[in-house]
């Protein structure tokens, strides 16, 4: 079986934040001085040039995602310069989804129209909670009023759609508090909601000093009642933590990740994945992590890259694909990995026997039990 060339996305990482949140394990750095925007824009475009040359890229962009950190700390002019530079190097179509992550602090929210003029057509606003005590515990710099105002401004910013990021399973949170948060988010009528459980990750402040989180029974009840609430409000769940008001508002960028598409990653610590169908290889790249090193003019942005071994491809495919509610076929798997069905025949059989996957004709679908015990399902493909 041969690999096919999947859609190509672009991830752009802007690493600075006002302060580091205690739950965050992303590559972000608290802002200690003014950002030299022109220098970082130039470094990003040089990084992109190198990737285009390295992998002989001549494919249109399916989506662009500007993440962080807090990308909305950048000025609309700087975001416009980045997107203009990308457009000079790769084709951006009228239907290319261009997302920018934003903090709902008042200053950043005032920039939304400027970001839209720069080319951004989708915002992802990091609300996390509408409860003041929870926002303080999470280290967020905004309050609930600013979050509400940011969502209202997003409706009038001239963009296609926006997402609200919301957490549940927070410290000392009960079912009622979690559902109140969710109701407030729904009332703001975003086209997309990312609703996910707080997890404690290594190398975070919460890891060294863990908060008191709800017990498992409470977490399950929050999820079950929350899913019903979202469904009744017209949100369709298409991934474990992603909900949209119709297929047209699903996150095209994240879908490309989950469906094992390709993506260039530029910026501090950004990761990329590129399929070379001529060589039947899959490459992964990682860029220099710290801004100081990334901005050194005599240093390449690439930190390291490697080919994905064939033995790793089944788990890589399933780790992404099984998050989705949409079924997959063996042909999907073969075209994404270049491997035959024998490479996953046994774990597929085990998963269906255990009730974690359901086979319908030539399609495999994750069952409710499979989503609930996703780690157990994934372990079968290791």
XYZ file of C-alpha atoms in Angstrom:
382
model
C 0.000 0.000 0.000
C 1.310 3.489 -0.838
C 0.963 6.706 1.131
C -1.250 9.454 -0.238
C -0.587 13.160 0.106
C -3.003 14.481 2.767
C -4.192 18.100 3.213
C -1.536 20.559 4.405
C -2.030 22.911 7.354
C 0.251 25.480 8.969
C 0.717 25.971 12.698
C 2.334 29.248 13.837
C 3.487 29.452 17.458
C 3.728 32.742 19.354
C 5.189 31.826 22.752
C 4.599 34.863 24.977
C 1.956 35.255 27.701
C 1.337 37.938 30.316
C 1.919 35.206 32.900
C 2.229 31.422 32.913
C -0.932 29.585 33.970
C -0.348 26.840 36.588
C -2.028 24.128 34.456
C -0.234 24.975 31.198
C 2.409 22.618 29.791
C 2.636 24.357 26.409
C 5.797 26.141 25.316
C 4.917 29.574 26.710
C 7.002 32.254 28.387
C 5.903 35.051 30.701
C 6.425 38.437 29.065
C 9.289 40.347 30.702
C 9.781 43.100 28.123
C 8.212 44.477 24.959
C 8.063 41.992 22.101
C 10.191 42.795 19.067
C 7.401 41.971 16.638
C 9.309 42.651 13.380
C 12.172 40.393 14.497
C 9.845 37.512 15.351
C 7.817 37.938 12.138
C 11.051 37.792 10.123
C 12.192 34.692 12.038
C 8.843 32.961 11.379
C 9.026 33.611 7.645
C 12.648 32.455 7.469
C 11.578 29.320 9.326
C 8.803 28.786 6.768
C 11.244 29.313 3.874
C 13.500 26.593 5.297
C 10.634 24.110 5.653
C 9.390 24.800 2.125
C 12.900 24.170 0.752
C 13.542 21.193 3.043
C 10.429 19.308 1.931
C 9.894 20.901 -1.523
C 6.446 22.131 -0.507
C 4.142 23.255 -3.311
C 0.680 22.549 -1.922
C -2.237 24.850 -0.997
C -2.946 25.470 2.674
C -5.994 23.739 4.113
C -5.872 25.783 7.346
C -3.693 28.100 9.437
C -3.686 28.177 13.238
C -1.868 30.881 15.204
C -1.462 29.523 18.719
C 0.557 30.095 21.838
C 1.147 31.479 24.338
C -1.157 34.387 23.737
C -1.043 35.378 20.042
C -3.498 38.218 20.671
C -0.650 40.058 22.428
C 0.631 40.769 18.923
C -0.708 43.772 17.043
C -3.074 43.288 14.091
C -0.342 44.765 11.878
C 2.105 42.066 12.952
C -0.475 39.306 12.401
C -1.182 40.828 8.983
C 2.539 40.787 8.141
C 2.752 37.113 9.082
C -0.260 36.158 6.959
C 0.869 38.313 4.032
C 4.273 36.619 4.171
C 2.709 33.168 4.293
C 0.471 34.063 1.328
C 3.521 35.069 -0.707
C 5.016 31.617 -0.167
C 2.037 29.246 -0.118
C -1.461 29.452 -1.569
C -4.150 30.637 0.862
C -7.607 30.116 -0.616
C -10.794 32.025 0.126
C -12.010 28.960 2.036
C -8.806 28.456 4.053
C -9.656 28.514 7.764
C -7.367 30.984 9.618
C -7.678 30.774 13.405
C -6.074 32.984 16.044
C -6.066 32.140 19.766
C -7.063 35.099 21.915
C -7.154 36.034 25.576
C -10.428 37.688 26.621
C -8.657 40.516 28.445
C -10.112 43.891 27.423
C -7.043 45.141 25.522
C -6.814 42.050 23.313
C -10.569 41.911 22.706
C -10.474 45.450 21.306
C -8.179 44.139 18.564
C -10.643 41.612 17.133
C -11.720 43.766 14.190
C -8.072 44.451 13.421
C -7.301 40.731 13.361
C -10.239 40.193 10.992
C -8.874 42.893 8.662
C -5.479 41.168 8.797
C -7.026 37.971 7.412
C -8.115 36.023 10.491
C -11.544 34.442 9.938
C -11.883 32.405 13.150
C -11.080 33.223 16.787
C -10.510 30.785 19.629
C -11.089 32.565 22.936
C -9.595 31.046 26.105
C -12.342 31.588 28.683
C -11.805 28.416 30.816
C -14.445 29.478 33.381
C -16.928 32.239 34.188
C -16.518 31.833 37.969
C -14.218 34.473 39.485
C -12.769 32.144 42.120
C -11.980 29.495 39.505
C -10.312 32.031 37.187
C -8.043 33.169 40.020
C -7.077 29.568 40.844
C -6.359 28.925 37.156
C -4.065 31.958 36.995
C -6.152 33.697 34.346
C -5.716 37.465 33.936
C -9.326 38.198 32.909
C -12.631 38.200 34.785
C -16.018 36.858 33.719
C -17.191 40.265 32.499
C -14.244 40.527 30.114
C -14.909 37.001 28.847
C -18.532 37.863 28.085
C -17.503 41.108 26.394
C -14.903 39.288 24.269
C -17.526 36.831 23.012
C -19.928 39.664 22.216
C -17.189 41.523 20.312
C -16.311 38.347 18.390
C -19.880 38.281 17.052
C -19.329 41.741 15.543
C -15.695 41.442 14.471
C -16.376 40.435 10.864
C -15.166 36.836 11.223
C -16.859 33.614 10.105
C -16.980 31.960 13.513
C -15.424 31.758 16.951
C -14.714 29.105 19.555
C -14.856 29.316 23.335
C -12.440 27.177 25.346
C -14.015 26.015 28.605
C -12.699 23.673 31.318
C -14.538 21.446 33.746
C -13.400 19.291 36.655
C -11.860 22.326 38.351
C -10.788 22.558 41.974
C -13.734 21.960 44.341
C -16.149 22.191 41.407
C -19.465 20.387 41.769
C -21.899 19.373 39.032
C -24.038 22.495 39.421
C -21.067 24.866 39.157
C -19.719 23.089 36.070
C -23.096 23.180 34.321
C -23.570 26.870 35.228
C -20.266 27.586 33.442
C -21.442 25.616 30.428
C -24.830 27.375 30.351
C -23.105 30.750 30.365
C -20.918 29.699 27.436
C -23.932 28.411 25.504
C -25.803 31.674 26.180
C -23.026 33.563 24.361
C -23.895 31.521 21.237
C -20.442 30.643 19.869
C -20.467 28.519 16.724
C -17.969 26.162 18.396
C -17.219 25.056 21.953
C -14.175 23.186 23.241
C -15.256 21.718 26.587
C -12.602 19.610 28.253
C -11.569 18.288 31.632
C -8.659 19.838 33.523
C -5.770 17.387 33.661
C -2.617 17.757 35.723
C 0.431 17.595 33.454
C 4.117 17.208 34.356
C 6.272 20.353 34.379
C 3.419 22.569 35.552
C 2.827 24.420 38.813
C -0.247 22.263 39.445
C 1.912 19.129 39.141
C 4.200 20.214 41.953
C 1.288 21.478 44.073
C -1.883 19.687 42.890
C -5.296 21.265 43.471
C -8.150 19.243 44.990
C -10.078 17.984 41.964
C -13.552 16.382 41.920
C -13.819 12.614 42.423
C -14.412 10.359 39.402
C -18.128 9.964 40.074
C -18.593 13.739 39.976
C -16.492 14.029 36.807
C -18.623 11.424 35.002
C -21.817 13.145 36.101
C -20.523 16.517 34.887
C -19.692 15.018 31.502
C -22.949 13.097 31.061
C -25.164 16.041 32.016
C -22.959 18.455 30.083
C -23.172 16.384 26.899
C -26.974 16.377 27.148
C -27.020 20.126 27.753
C -24.855 20.776 24.693
C -26.928 18.453 22.531
C -30.181 20.134 23.550
C -28.611 23.522 22.696
C -27.874 22.374 19.133
C -24.178 21.518 19.498
C -22.993 18.364 17.729
C -20.131 16.459 19.358
C -17.670 15.426 16.650
C -14.617 14.817 18.858
C -14.115 13.977 22.528
C -14.018 17.624 23.611
C -15.210 19.495 20.496
C -18.770 20.632 19.750
C -20.069 22.690 16.833
C -23.339 24.142 15.551
C -23.199 22.184 12.317
C -20.451 20.546 10.299
C -19.491 23.861 8.658
C -18.278 25.180 12.026
C -16.061 22.229 12.951
C -12.413 23.158 13.467
C -10.848 22.305 10.112
C -7.351 22.686 11.510
C -7.882 20.272 14.393
C -9.747 17.866 12.120
C -6.679 17.750 9.907
C -4.571 16.745 12.928
C -7.057 14.079 14.018
C -7.384 12.696 10.477
C -3.595 12.433 10.166
C -3.160 15.315 7.754
C 0.138 17.107 7.215
C 1.160 20.340 8.885
C 4.148 22.640 8.885
C 5.011 23.975 12.333
C 6.866 27.286 12.591
C 7.765 29.306 15.676
C 9.358 28.472 19.036
C 9.025 24.771 19.817
C 6.503 24.173 17.014
C 6.012 20.599 15.776
C 5.386 19.587 12.181
C 4.494 16.449 10.217
C 5.089 16.045 6.490
C 4.348 13.051 4.263
C 6.753 12.392 1.384
C 4.798 10.154 -0.959
C 7.728 9.802 -3.382
C 9.954 8.391 -0.660
C 7.063 6.728 1.214
C 8.227 8.430 4.402
C 6.624 10.510 7.141
C 8.798 13.210 8.717
C 8.331 14.973 12.056
C 10.032 18.272 12.883
C 10.594 20.214 16.113
C 11.786 23.807 16.188
C 14.101 25.547 18.683
C 12.103 25.935 21.884
C 13.338 29.134 23.588
C 12.681 32.545 21.978
C 16.267 33.673 22.581
C 17.670 30.739 20.607
C 14.951 30.889 17.966
C 15.704 34.563 17.284
C 19.459 34.056 16.849
C 20.171 35.158 13.289
C 23.064 32.728 12.783
C 21.053 29.693 13.922
C 18.555 27.539 12.029
C 15.087 27.317 13.549
C 15.038 23.520 13.185
C 16.045 21.768 16.400
C 15.629 18.201 15.158
C 13.639 16.028 12.777
C 13.187 12.323 12.173
C 11.374 9.789 10.048
C 8.451 8.002 11.687
C 9.273 4.295 11.842
C 6.709 1.959 10.309
C 6.255 0.252 13.676
C 5.108 3.582 15.186
C 2.580 4.452 12.491
C -0.380 2.322 13.695
C -0.396 3.925 17.149
C 0.180 7.418 15.724
C -2.794 6.991 13.413
C -5.094 5.620 16.102
C -4.000 8.136 18.757
C -5.471 10.892 16.579
C -8.234 9.148 14.629
C -9.955 7.474 17.577
C -10.747 10.850 19.157
C -13.330 11.428 16.433
C -16.947 10.266 16.375
C -16.804 9.816 12.594
C -15.978 6.213 11.578
C -12.850 5.201 9.673
C -12.111 2.458 7.164
C -9.097 0.244 6.622
C -8.511 2.139 3.359
C -8.265 5.400 5.362
C -5.683 3.737 7.582
C -3.700 2.260 4.702
C -3.515 5.530 2.772
C -2.404 7.479 5.862
C 0.231 4.985 7.040
C 1.290 3.121 3.890
C 0.780 -0.144 5.820
C -1.409 -3.148 5.077
C -4.394 -4.215 7.156
C -2.356 -7.028 8.736
C -0.517 -4.392 10.780
C -3.653 -3.711 12.870
C -5.804 -6.790 12.233
C -5.249 -8.308 15.685
C -5.800 -5.140 17.807
C -8.910 -4.296 15.746
C -10.318 -7.713 16.535
C -9.498 -7.285 20.238
C -11.116 -3.837 20.310
C -14.346 -5.076 18.713
C -14.468 -8.108 21.032
C -14.105 -5.822 24.067
C -16.874 -3.542 22.801
C -14.534 -0.571 22.335
C -14.987 -0.488 18.544
C -18.042 -1.343 16.461
C -17.621 -2.730 12.917
C -20.341 -1.585 10.511
C -19.714 -2.924 7.009
C -16.244 -1.700 6.081
C -16.268 1.019 8.753
C -15.047 1.059 12.348
C -16.642 3.367 14.889
C -15.562 4.058 18.478
C -18.333 3.033 20.862
C -19.472 5.045 23.879
C -17.466 2.647 26.040
C -14.469 3.112 23.729
C -14.535 6.887 24.185
C -14.954 6.460 27.933
C -11.949 4.133 28.132
C -9.953 5.651 25.291
C -6.562 4.989 26.896
C -7.389 1.283 27.156
C -8.431 1.290 23.508
C -5.255 3.059 22.400
C -3.080 0.669 24.412
C -4.165 -2.142 22.098
C -2.313 -0.463 19.217
C 0.969 0.168 21.023
